Short mmCIF file of C-alpha atoms in Angstrom, two decimals:
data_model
loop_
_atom_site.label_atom_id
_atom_site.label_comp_id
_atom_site.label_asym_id
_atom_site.label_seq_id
_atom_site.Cartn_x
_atom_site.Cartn_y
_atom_site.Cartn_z
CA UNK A 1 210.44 -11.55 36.94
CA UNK A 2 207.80 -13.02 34.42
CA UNK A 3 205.91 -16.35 35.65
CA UNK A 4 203.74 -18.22 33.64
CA UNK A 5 200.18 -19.17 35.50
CA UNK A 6 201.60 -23.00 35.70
CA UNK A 7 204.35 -21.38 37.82
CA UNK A 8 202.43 -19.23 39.81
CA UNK A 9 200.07 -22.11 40.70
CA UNK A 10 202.58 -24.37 41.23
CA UNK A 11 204.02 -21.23 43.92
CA UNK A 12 200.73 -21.60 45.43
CA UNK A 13 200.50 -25.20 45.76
CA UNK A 14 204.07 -25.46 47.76
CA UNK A 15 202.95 -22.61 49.72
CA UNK A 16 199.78 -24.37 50.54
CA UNK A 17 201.48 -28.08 51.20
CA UNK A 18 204.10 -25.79 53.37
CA UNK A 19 201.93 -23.88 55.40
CA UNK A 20 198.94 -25.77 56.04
CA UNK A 21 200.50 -29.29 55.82
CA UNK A 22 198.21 -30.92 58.78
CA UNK A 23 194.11 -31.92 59.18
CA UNK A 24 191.55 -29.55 60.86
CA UNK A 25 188.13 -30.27 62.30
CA UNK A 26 185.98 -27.84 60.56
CA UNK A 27 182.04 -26.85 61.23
CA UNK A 28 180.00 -26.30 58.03
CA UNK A 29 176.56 -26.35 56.52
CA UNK A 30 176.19 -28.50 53.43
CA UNK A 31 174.79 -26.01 50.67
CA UNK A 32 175.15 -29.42 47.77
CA UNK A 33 176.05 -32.93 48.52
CA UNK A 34 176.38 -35.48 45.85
CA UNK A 35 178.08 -38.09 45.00
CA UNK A 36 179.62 -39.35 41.15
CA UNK A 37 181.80 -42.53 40.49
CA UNK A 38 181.67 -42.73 44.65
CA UNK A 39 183.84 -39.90 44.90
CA UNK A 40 180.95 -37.62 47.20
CA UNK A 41 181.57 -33.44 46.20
CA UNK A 42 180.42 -31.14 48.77
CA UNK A 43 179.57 -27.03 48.48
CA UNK A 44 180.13 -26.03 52.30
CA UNK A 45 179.07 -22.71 54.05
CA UNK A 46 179.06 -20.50 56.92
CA UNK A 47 176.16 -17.82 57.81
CA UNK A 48 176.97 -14.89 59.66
CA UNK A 49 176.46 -15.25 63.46
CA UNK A 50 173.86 -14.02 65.48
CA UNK A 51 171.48 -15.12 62.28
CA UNK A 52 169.51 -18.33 63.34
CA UNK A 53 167.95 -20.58 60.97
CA UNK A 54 164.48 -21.60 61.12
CA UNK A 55 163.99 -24.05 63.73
CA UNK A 56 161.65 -26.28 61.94
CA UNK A 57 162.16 -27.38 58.28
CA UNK A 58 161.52 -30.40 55.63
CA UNK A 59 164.52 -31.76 53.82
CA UNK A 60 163.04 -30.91 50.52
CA UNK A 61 163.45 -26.88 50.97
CA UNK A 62 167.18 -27.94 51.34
CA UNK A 63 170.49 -25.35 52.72
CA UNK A 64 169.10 -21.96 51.26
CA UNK A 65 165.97 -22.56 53.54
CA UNK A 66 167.98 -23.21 56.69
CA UNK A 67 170.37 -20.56 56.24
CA UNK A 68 169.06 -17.85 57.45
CA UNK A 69 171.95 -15.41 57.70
CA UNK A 70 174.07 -14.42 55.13
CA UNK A 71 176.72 -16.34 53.90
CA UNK A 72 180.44 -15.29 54.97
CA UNK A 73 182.41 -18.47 54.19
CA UNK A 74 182.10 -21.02 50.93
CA UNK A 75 184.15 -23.89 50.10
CA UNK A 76 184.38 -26.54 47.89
CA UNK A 77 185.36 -30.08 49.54
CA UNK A 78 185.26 -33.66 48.00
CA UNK A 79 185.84 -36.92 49.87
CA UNK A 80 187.58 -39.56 47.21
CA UNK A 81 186.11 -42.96 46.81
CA UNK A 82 188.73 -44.57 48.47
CA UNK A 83 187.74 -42.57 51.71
CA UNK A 84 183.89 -42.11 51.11
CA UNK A 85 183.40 -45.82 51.25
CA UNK A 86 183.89 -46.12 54.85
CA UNK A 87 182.98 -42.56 56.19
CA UNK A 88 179.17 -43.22 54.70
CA UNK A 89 178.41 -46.72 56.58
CA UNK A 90 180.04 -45.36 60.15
CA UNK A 91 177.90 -42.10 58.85
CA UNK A 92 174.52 -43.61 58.19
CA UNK A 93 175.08 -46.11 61.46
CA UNK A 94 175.24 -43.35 63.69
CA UNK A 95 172.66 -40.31 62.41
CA UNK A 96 170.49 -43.17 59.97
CA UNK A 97 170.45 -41.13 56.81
CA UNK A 98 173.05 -39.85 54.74
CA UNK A 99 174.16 -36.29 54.19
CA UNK A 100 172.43 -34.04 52.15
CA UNK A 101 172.00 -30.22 51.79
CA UNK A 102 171.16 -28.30 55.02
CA UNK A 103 172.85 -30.70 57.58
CA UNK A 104 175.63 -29.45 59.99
CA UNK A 105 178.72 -31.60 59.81
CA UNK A 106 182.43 -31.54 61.31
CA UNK A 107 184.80 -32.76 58.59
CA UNK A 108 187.96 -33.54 59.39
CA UNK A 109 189.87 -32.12 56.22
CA UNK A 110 193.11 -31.25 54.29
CA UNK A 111 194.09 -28.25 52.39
CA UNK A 112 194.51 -29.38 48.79
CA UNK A 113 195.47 -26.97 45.49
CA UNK A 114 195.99 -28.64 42.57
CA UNK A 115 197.47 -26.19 39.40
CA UNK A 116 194.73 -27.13 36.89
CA UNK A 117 191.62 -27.83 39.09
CA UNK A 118 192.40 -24.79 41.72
CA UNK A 119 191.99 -25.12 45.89
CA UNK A 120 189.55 -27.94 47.79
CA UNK A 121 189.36 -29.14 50.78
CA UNK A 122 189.72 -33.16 50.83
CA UNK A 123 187.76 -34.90 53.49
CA UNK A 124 189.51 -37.51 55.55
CA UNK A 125 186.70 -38.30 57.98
CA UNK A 126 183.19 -36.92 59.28
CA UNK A 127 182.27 -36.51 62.89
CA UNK A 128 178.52 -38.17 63.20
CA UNK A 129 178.03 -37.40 66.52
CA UNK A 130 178.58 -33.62 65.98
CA UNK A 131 175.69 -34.00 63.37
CA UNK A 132 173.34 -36.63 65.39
CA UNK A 133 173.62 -33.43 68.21
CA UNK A 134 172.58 -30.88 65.52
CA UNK A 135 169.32 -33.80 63.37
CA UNK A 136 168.62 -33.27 67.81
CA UNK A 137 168.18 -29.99 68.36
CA UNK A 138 166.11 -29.19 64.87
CA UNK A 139 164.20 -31.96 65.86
CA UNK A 140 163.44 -30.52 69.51
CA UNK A 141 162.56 -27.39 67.41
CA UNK A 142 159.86 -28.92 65.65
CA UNK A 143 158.38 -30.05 69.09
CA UNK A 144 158.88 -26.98 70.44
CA UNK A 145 156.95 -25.06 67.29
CA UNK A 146 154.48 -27.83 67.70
CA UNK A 147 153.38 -27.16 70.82
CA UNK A 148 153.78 -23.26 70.48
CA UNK A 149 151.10 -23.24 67.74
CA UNK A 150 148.73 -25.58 70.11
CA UNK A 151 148.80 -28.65 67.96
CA UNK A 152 151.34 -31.43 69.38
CA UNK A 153 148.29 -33.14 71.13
CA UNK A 154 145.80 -32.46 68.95
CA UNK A 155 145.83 -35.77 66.81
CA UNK A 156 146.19 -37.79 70.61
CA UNK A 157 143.06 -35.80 71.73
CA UNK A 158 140.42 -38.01 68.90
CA UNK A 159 139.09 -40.95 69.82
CA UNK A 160 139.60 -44.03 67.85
CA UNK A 161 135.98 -45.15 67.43
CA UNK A 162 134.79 -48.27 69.15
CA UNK A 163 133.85 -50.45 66.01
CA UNK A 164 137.04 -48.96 64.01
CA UNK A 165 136.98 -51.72 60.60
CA UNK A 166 137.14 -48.90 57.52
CA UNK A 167 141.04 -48.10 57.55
CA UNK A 168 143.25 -45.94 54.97
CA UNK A 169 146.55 -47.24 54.75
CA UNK A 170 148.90 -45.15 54.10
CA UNK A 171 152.33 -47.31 53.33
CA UNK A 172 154.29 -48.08 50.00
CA UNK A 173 152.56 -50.96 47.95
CA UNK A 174 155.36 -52.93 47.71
CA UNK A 175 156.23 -53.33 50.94
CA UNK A 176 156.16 -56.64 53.03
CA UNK A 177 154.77 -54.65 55.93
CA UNK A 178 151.28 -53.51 54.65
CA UNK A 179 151.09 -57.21 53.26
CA UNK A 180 151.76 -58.41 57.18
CA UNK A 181 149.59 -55.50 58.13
CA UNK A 182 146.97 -57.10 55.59
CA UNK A 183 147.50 -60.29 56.07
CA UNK A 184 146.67 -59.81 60.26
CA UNK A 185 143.60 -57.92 60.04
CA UNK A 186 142.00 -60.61 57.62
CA UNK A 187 142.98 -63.93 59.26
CA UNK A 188 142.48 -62.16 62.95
CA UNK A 189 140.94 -65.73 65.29
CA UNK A 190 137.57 -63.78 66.20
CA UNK A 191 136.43 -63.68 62.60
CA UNK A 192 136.52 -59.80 62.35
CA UNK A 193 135.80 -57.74 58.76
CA UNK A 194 138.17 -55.14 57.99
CA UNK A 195 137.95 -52.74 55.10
CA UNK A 196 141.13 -51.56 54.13
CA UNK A 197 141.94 -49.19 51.35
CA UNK A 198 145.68 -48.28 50.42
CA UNK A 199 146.93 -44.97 49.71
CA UNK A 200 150.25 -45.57 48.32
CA UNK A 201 153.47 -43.31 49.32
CA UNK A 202 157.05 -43.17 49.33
CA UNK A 203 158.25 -44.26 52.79
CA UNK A 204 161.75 -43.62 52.48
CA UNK A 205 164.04 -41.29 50.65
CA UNK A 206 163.55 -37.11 50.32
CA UNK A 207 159.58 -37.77 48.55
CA UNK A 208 158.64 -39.24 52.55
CA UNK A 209 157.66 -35.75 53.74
CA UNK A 210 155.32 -34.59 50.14
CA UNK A 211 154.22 -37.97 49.20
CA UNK A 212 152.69 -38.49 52.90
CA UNK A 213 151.35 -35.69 52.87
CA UNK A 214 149.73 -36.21 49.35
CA UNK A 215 147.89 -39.71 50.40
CA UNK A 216 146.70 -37.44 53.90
CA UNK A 217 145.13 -34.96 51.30
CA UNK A 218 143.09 -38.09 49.05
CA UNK A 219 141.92 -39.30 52.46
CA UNK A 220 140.76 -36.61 53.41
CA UNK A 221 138.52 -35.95 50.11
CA UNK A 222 136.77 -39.25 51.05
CA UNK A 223 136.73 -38.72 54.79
CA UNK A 224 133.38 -39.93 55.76
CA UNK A 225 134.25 -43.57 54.29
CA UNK A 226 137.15 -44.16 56.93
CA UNK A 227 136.98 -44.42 60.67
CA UNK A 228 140.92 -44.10 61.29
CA UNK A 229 144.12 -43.64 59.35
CA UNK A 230 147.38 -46.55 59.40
CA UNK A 231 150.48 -45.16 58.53
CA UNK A 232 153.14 -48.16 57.93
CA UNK A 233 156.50 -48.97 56.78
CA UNK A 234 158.21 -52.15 57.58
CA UNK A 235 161.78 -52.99 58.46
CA UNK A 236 164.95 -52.21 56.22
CA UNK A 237 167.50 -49.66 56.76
CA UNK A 238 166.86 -46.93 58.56
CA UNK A 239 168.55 -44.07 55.93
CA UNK A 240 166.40 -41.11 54.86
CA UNK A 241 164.31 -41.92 58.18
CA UNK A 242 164.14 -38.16 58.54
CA UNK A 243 161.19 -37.86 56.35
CA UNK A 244 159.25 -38.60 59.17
CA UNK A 245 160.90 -35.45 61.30
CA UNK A 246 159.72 -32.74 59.28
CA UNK A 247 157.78 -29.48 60.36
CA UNK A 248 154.99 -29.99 57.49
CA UNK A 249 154.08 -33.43 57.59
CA UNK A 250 154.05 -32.95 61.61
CA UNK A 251 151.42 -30.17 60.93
CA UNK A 252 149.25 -32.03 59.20
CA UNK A 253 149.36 -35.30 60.93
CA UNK A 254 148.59 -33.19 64.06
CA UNK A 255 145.70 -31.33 62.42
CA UNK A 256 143.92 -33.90 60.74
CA UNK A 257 140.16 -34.95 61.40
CA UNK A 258 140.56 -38.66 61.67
CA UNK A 259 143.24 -40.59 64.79
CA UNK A 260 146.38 -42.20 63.30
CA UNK A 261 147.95 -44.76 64.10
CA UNK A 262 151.75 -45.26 63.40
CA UNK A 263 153.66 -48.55 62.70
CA UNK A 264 156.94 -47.14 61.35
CA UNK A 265 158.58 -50.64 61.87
CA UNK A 266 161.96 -48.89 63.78
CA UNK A 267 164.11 -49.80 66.77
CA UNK A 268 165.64 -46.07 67.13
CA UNK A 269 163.63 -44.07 69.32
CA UNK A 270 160.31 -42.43 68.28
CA UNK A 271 159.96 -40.23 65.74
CA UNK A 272 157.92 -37.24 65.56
CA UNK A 273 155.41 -38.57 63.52
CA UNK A 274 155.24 -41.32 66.63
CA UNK A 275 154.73 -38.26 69.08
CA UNK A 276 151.92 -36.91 67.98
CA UNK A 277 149.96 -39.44 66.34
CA UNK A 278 146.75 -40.71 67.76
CA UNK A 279 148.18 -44.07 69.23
CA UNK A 280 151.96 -44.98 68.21
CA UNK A 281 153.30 -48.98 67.64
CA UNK A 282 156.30 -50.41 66.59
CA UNK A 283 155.85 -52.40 63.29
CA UNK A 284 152.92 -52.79 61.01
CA UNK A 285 151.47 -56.22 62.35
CA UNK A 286 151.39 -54.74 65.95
CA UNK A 287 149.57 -51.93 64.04
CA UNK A 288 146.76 -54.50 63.06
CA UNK A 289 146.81 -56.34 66.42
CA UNK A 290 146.07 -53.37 68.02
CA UNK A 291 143.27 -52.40 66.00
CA UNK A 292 141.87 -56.23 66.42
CA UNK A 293 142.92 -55.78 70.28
CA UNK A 294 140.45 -52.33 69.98
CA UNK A 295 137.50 -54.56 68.44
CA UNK A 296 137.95 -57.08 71.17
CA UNK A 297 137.88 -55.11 73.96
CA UNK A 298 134.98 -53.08 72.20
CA UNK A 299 133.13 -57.11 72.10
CA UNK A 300 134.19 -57.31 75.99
CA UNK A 301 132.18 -54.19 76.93
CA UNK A 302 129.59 -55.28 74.97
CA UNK A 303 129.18 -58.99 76.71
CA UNK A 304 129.89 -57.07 80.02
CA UNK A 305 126.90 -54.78 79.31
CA UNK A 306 124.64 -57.79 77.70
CA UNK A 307 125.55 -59.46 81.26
CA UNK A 308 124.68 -56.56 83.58
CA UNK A 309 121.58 -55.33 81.51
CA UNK A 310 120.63 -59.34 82.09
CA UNK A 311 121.46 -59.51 85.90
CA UNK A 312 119.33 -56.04 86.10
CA UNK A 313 116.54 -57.55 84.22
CA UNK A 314 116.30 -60.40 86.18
CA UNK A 315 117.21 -58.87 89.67
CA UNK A 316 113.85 -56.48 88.37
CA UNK A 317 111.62 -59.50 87.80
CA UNK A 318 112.34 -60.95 90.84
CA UNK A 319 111.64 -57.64 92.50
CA UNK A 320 108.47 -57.07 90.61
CA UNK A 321 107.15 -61.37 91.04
CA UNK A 322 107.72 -60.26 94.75
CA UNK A 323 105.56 -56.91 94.08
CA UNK A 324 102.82 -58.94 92.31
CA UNK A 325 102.70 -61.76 95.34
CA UNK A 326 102.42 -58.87 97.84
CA UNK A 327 99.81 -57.53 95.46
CA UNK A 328 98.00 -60.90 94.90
CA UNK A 329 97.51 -61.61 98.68
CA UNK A 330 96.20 -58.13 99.88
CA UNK A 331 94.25 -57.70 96.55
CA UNK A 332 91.07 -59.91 98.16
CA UNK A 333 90.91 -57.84 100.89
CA UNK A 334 91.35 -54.85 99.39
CA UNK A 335 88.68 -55.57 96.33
CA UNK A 336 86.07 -56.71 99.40
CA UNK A 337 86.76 -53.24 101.04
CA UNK A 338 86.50 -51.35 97.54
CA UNK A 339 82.86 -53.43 97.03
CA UNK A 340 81.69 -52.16 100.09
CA UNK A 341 82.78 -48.63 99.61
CA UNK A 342 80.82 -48.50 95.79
CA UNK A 343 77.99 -50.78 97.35
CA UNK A 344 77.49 -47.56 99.71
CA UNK A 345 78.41 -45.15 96.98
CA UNK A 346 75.84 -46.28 94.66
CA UNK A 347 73.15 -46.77 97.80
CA UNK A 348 73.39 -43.25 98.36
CA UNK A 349 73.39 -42.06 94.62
CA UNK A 350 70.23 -43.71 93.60
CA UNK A 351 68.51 -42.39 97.24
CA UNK A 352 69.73 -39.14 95.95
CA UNK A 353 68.83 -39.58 92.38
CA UNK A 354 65.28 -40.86 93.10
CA UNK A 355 64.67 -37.52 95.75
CA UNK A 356 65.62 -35.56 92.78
CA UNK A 357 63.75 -37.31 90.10
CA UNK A 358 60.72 -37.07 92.53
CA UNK A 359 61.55 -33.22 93.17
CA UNK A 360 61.78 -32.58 89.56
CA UNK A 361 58.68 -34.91 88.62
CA UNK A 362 56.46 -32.50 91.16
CA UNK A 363 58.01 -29.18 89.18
CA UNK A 364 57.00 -30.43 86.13
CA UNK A 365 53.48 -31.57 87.38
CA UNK A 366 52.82 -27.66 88.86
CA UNK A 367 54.22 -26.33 85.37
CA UNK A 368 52.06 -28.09 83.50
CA UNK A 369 48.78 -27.32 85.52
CA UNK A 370 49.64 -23.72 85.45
CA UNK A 371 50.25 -23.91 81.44
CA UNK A 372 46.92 -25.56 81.27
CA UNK A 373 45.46 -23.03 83.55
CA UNK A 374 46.36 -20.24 81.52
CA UNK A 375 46.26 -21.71 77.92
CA UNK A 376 42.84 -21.04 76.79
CA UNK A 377 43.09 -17.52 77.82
CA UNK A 378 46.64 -17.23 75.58
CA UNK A 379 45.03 -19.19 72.74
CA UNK A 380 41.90 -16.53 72.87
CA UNK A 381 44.80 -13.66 72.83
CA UNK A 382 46.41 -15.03 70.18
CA UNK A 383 43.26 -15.97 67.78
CA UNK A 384 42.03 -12.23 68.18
CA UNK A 385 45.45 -10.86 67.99
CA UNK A 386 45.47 -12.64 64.57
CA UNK A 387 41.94 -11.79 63.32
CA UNK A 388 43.10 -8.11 63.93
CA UNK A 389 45.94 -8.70 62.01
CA UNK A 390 44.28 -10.60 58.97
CA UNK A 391 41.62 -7.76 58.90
CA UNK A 392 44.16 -5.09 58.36
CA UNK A 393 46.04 -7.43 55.61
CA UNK A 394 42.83 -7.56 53.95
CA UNK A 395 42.03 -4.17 54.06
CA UNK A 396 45.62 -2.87 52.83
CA UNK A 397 45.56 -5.68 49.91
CA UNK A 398 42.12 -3.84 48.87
CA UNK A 399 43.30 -1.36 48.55
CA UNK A 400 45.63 -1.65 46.16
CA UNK A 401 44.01 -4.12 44.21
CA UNK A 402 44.14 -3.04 40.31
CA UNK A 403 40.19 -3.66 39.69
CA UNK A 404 39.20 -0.33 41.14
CA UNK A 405 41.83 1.52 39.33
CA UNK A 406 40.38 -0.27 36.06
CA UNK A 407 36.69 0.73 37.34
CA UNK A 408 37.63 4.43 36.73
CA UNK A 409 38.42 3.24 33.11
CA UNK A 410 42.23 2.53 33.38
CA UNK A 411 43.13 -0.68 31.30
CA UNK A 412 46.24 -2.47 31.46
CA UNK A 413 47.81 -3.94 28.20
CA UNK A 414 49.54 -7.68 28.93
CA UNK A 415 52.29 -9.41 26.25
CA UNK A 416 52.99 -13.21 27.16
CA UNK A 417 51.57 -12.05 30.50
CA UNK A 418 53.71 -9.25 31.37
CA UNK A 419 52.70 -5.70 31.69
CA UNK A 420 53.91 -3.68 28.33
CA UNK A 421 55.16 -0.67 30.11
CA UNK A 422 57.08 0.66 26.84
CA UNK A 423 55.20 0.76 23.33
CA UNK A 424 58.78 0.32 21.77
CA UNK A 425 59.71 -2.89 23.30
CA UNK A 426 56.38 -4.52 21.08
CA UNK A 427 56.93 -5.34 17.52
CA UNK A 428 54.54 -5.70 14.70
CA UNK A 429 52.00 -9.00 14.61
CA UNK A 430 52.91 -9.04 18.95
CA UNK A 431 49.65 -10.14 20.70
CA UNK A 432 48.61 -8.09 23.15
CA UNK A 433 45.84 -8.68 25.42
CA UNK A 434 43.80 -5.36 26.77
CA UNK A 435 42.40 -5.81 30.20
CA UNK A 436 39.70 -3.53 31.40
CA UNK A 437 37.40 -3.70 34.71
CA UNK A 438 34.76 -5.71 32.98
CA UNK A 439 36.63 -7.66 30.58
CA UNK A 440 39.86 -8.30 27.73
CA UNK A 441 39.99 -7.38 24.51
CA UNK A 442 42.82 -9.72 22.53
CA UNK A 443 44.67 -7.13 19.66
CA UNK A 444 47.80 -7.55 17.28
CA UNK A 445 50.19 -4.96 16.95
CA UNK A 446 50.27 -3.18 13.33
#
């Protein structure tokens, strides 16, 4: 027998509504979640077991990150408007963010084939307790990575500095928050100067996790001109709050230089982000109080320390008036003793000086005689001593004195005084003067 596809379909369909006429609970991954003219259309799968996914992941790398296995089940599912509009609220109530790709869920659903648009599940209801479990235990994975690499106290570990005023705001420009957050710091009742500087981000939606992470990276290029970090969101629903629970902005809120402080503005329990942070607060303006509440107690240390350093400085002066009076009345005595002890002192130096001056007076004296005692005898020495002396000169300078070489009729030719030892250096109409033993002879040179 022939059937056309219509029938065949239509064999299928009967078999289908026959067969599998009631609901089932059903455990899935969302692979695609989206929703058109409030109808929401789902792509659910199954990875093989045995095959974990990795325990710590940001929504943005979505079901083909998470699933880490491969796939042995895939299904198409849609949840009609009709339906959708109350499974969302009682969905977003319970976990605080809507579905999207990568989240567990337990459908309740309905076998549906239709002969032109093929087989589908239809959803009838979503179990948000089965997922709230499962956002749990990724969540307790993070922690648990976290503190495996060594970083889940590391932000908690920095001290917020005493005078902290030069803050980077990290919060969504718009929002009322960082305006209360504002708004605190500069009309604070103590008359303290803030410097804030806003590094705008998306604070709710799939961007939180990147666009955090961004305005972290921009602080950090201009770290030296901030003393600690604010990161804010005010009040408002609490959907796509699981920006704040992702591995990678956890890593580098836990690994950056400066202390954060968090003022998500939530009344579900803390985040991650609120873990390991630096110090952690519930709304923006408690966020600014507490950095006013860190300058005041930073003002109380200081008056404490201006009073003891001014209760030590006076218990000292009284200590030291005391010293002085002690001082002041044993000082008479003491200077009368000390007069009498130099009095003595110099008594006995000048006896001894004037012995020695007297002792050395009487060298001298003997010296003296004895030099004059034996001067005229030196002085007789040394005038013969130097007649010998001048005698020999005298003879020595005879004989070498030119006039007896120019007595054996030698002559000596001069030019402008100067012995001509070389014809060749004179040149014609020269002077020269010829100097014999008995006279000179002036000539010119021809």
């Amino acid at each position: 027998m022939n059937l056309t596809l219509y029938q065949l379909n239509n064999l299928v369909r009967q078999t289908i509504d026959y067969s599998l006429c009631e609901a089932y609970w059903v455990e899935a991954e969302l692979a695609e979640c989206r929703e058109s003219g409030g109808h929401c259309y789902m792509d659910l799968v199954q990875t093989e077991d045995g095959e974990a996914s990795p325990p710590a992941l940001s929504r943005r790398e979505g079901a083909g990150a998470r699933m880490g296995g491969t796939i042995i089940a895939r299904a198409q599912a849609r949840c009609w408007r009709s339906t959708w509009s109350y499974v969302l609220p009682k969905f977003m109530k319970v976990t605080g963010e809507r579905p999207h790709p990568g989240m567990k869920v337990l459908l309740l659903v309905k076998a549906q084939f239709h002969e032109a648009y093929g087989f589908s599940w239809i959803v009838q209801d979503i179990d948000p307790n089965y997922t709230l479990g499962d956002m749990a235990r990724q969540r307790q994975e993070i922690i648990l990575t976290l503190k495996r690499e060594g970083v889940f106290d590391l932000n908690k570990s920095l001290t917020i500095p005493k005078f902290a005023q030069r803050i980077a705001v990290i919060s969504s420009q718009t929002a009322a928050g960082y305006g209360d957050f504002c708004n605190q710091l500069l009309n604070n009742e103590y008359g303290f100067q803030f410097t804030t500087r806003l590094f705008p981000a998306i604070m709710q939606g799939e961007q939180v996790e990147q666009s955090i992470i961004a305005a972290l990276n921009k602080i950090n290029d201009s770290i030296e001109d901030f003393d600690v970090v604010a990161i804010i969101r005010g009040g408002g629903a609490t959907s796509d709050f699981s920006g704040f629970d992702t591995l990678e902005l956890a890593e580098n809120i836990a690994n950056f230089p400066l202390p954060i402080i968090t003022g998500i503005g939530h009344d579900r329990d803390e985040c991650i982000l609120d873990m390991i942070s630096c110090v952690r607060v519930k709304t923006p303006t408690a966020a600014a109080t507490w950095l006013i509440d860190n300058l005041i107690e930073t003002l109380d240390e200081i008056d404490d320390f201006s009073r003891r350093i001014t209760d030590y400085v006076r218990s000292r002066m009284e200590k030291e008036r005391l010293r002085l009076g002690r001082i002041q009345s044993f000082l008479p005595v003491a200077f009368s003793l000390k007069k009498t002890k130099e009095e003595a002192k110099l008594t006995n130096l000048s006896t001894r000086l004037l012995t020695s001056v007297t002792h050395f007076i009487n060298i001298e004296q003997n010296r003296i005689t004895n030099v004059e005692q034996r001067l005229p005898l030196i002085i007789k020495n040394r005038i013969e001593r130097a007649s010998y002396q001048l005698e020999m000169l005298s003879q020595r300078t005879n004989a070498v004195d030119p006039i007896h070489v120019l007595r054996r009729g030698y002559s000596i030719a001069l030019h402008d005084g100067m012995a001509v030892k070389d014809p060749k250096s004179l040149n014609k109409g020269d002077e020269v003067t010829i100097v014999m033993a008995s006279g000179a002879i002036d000539t010119i040179v021809k």
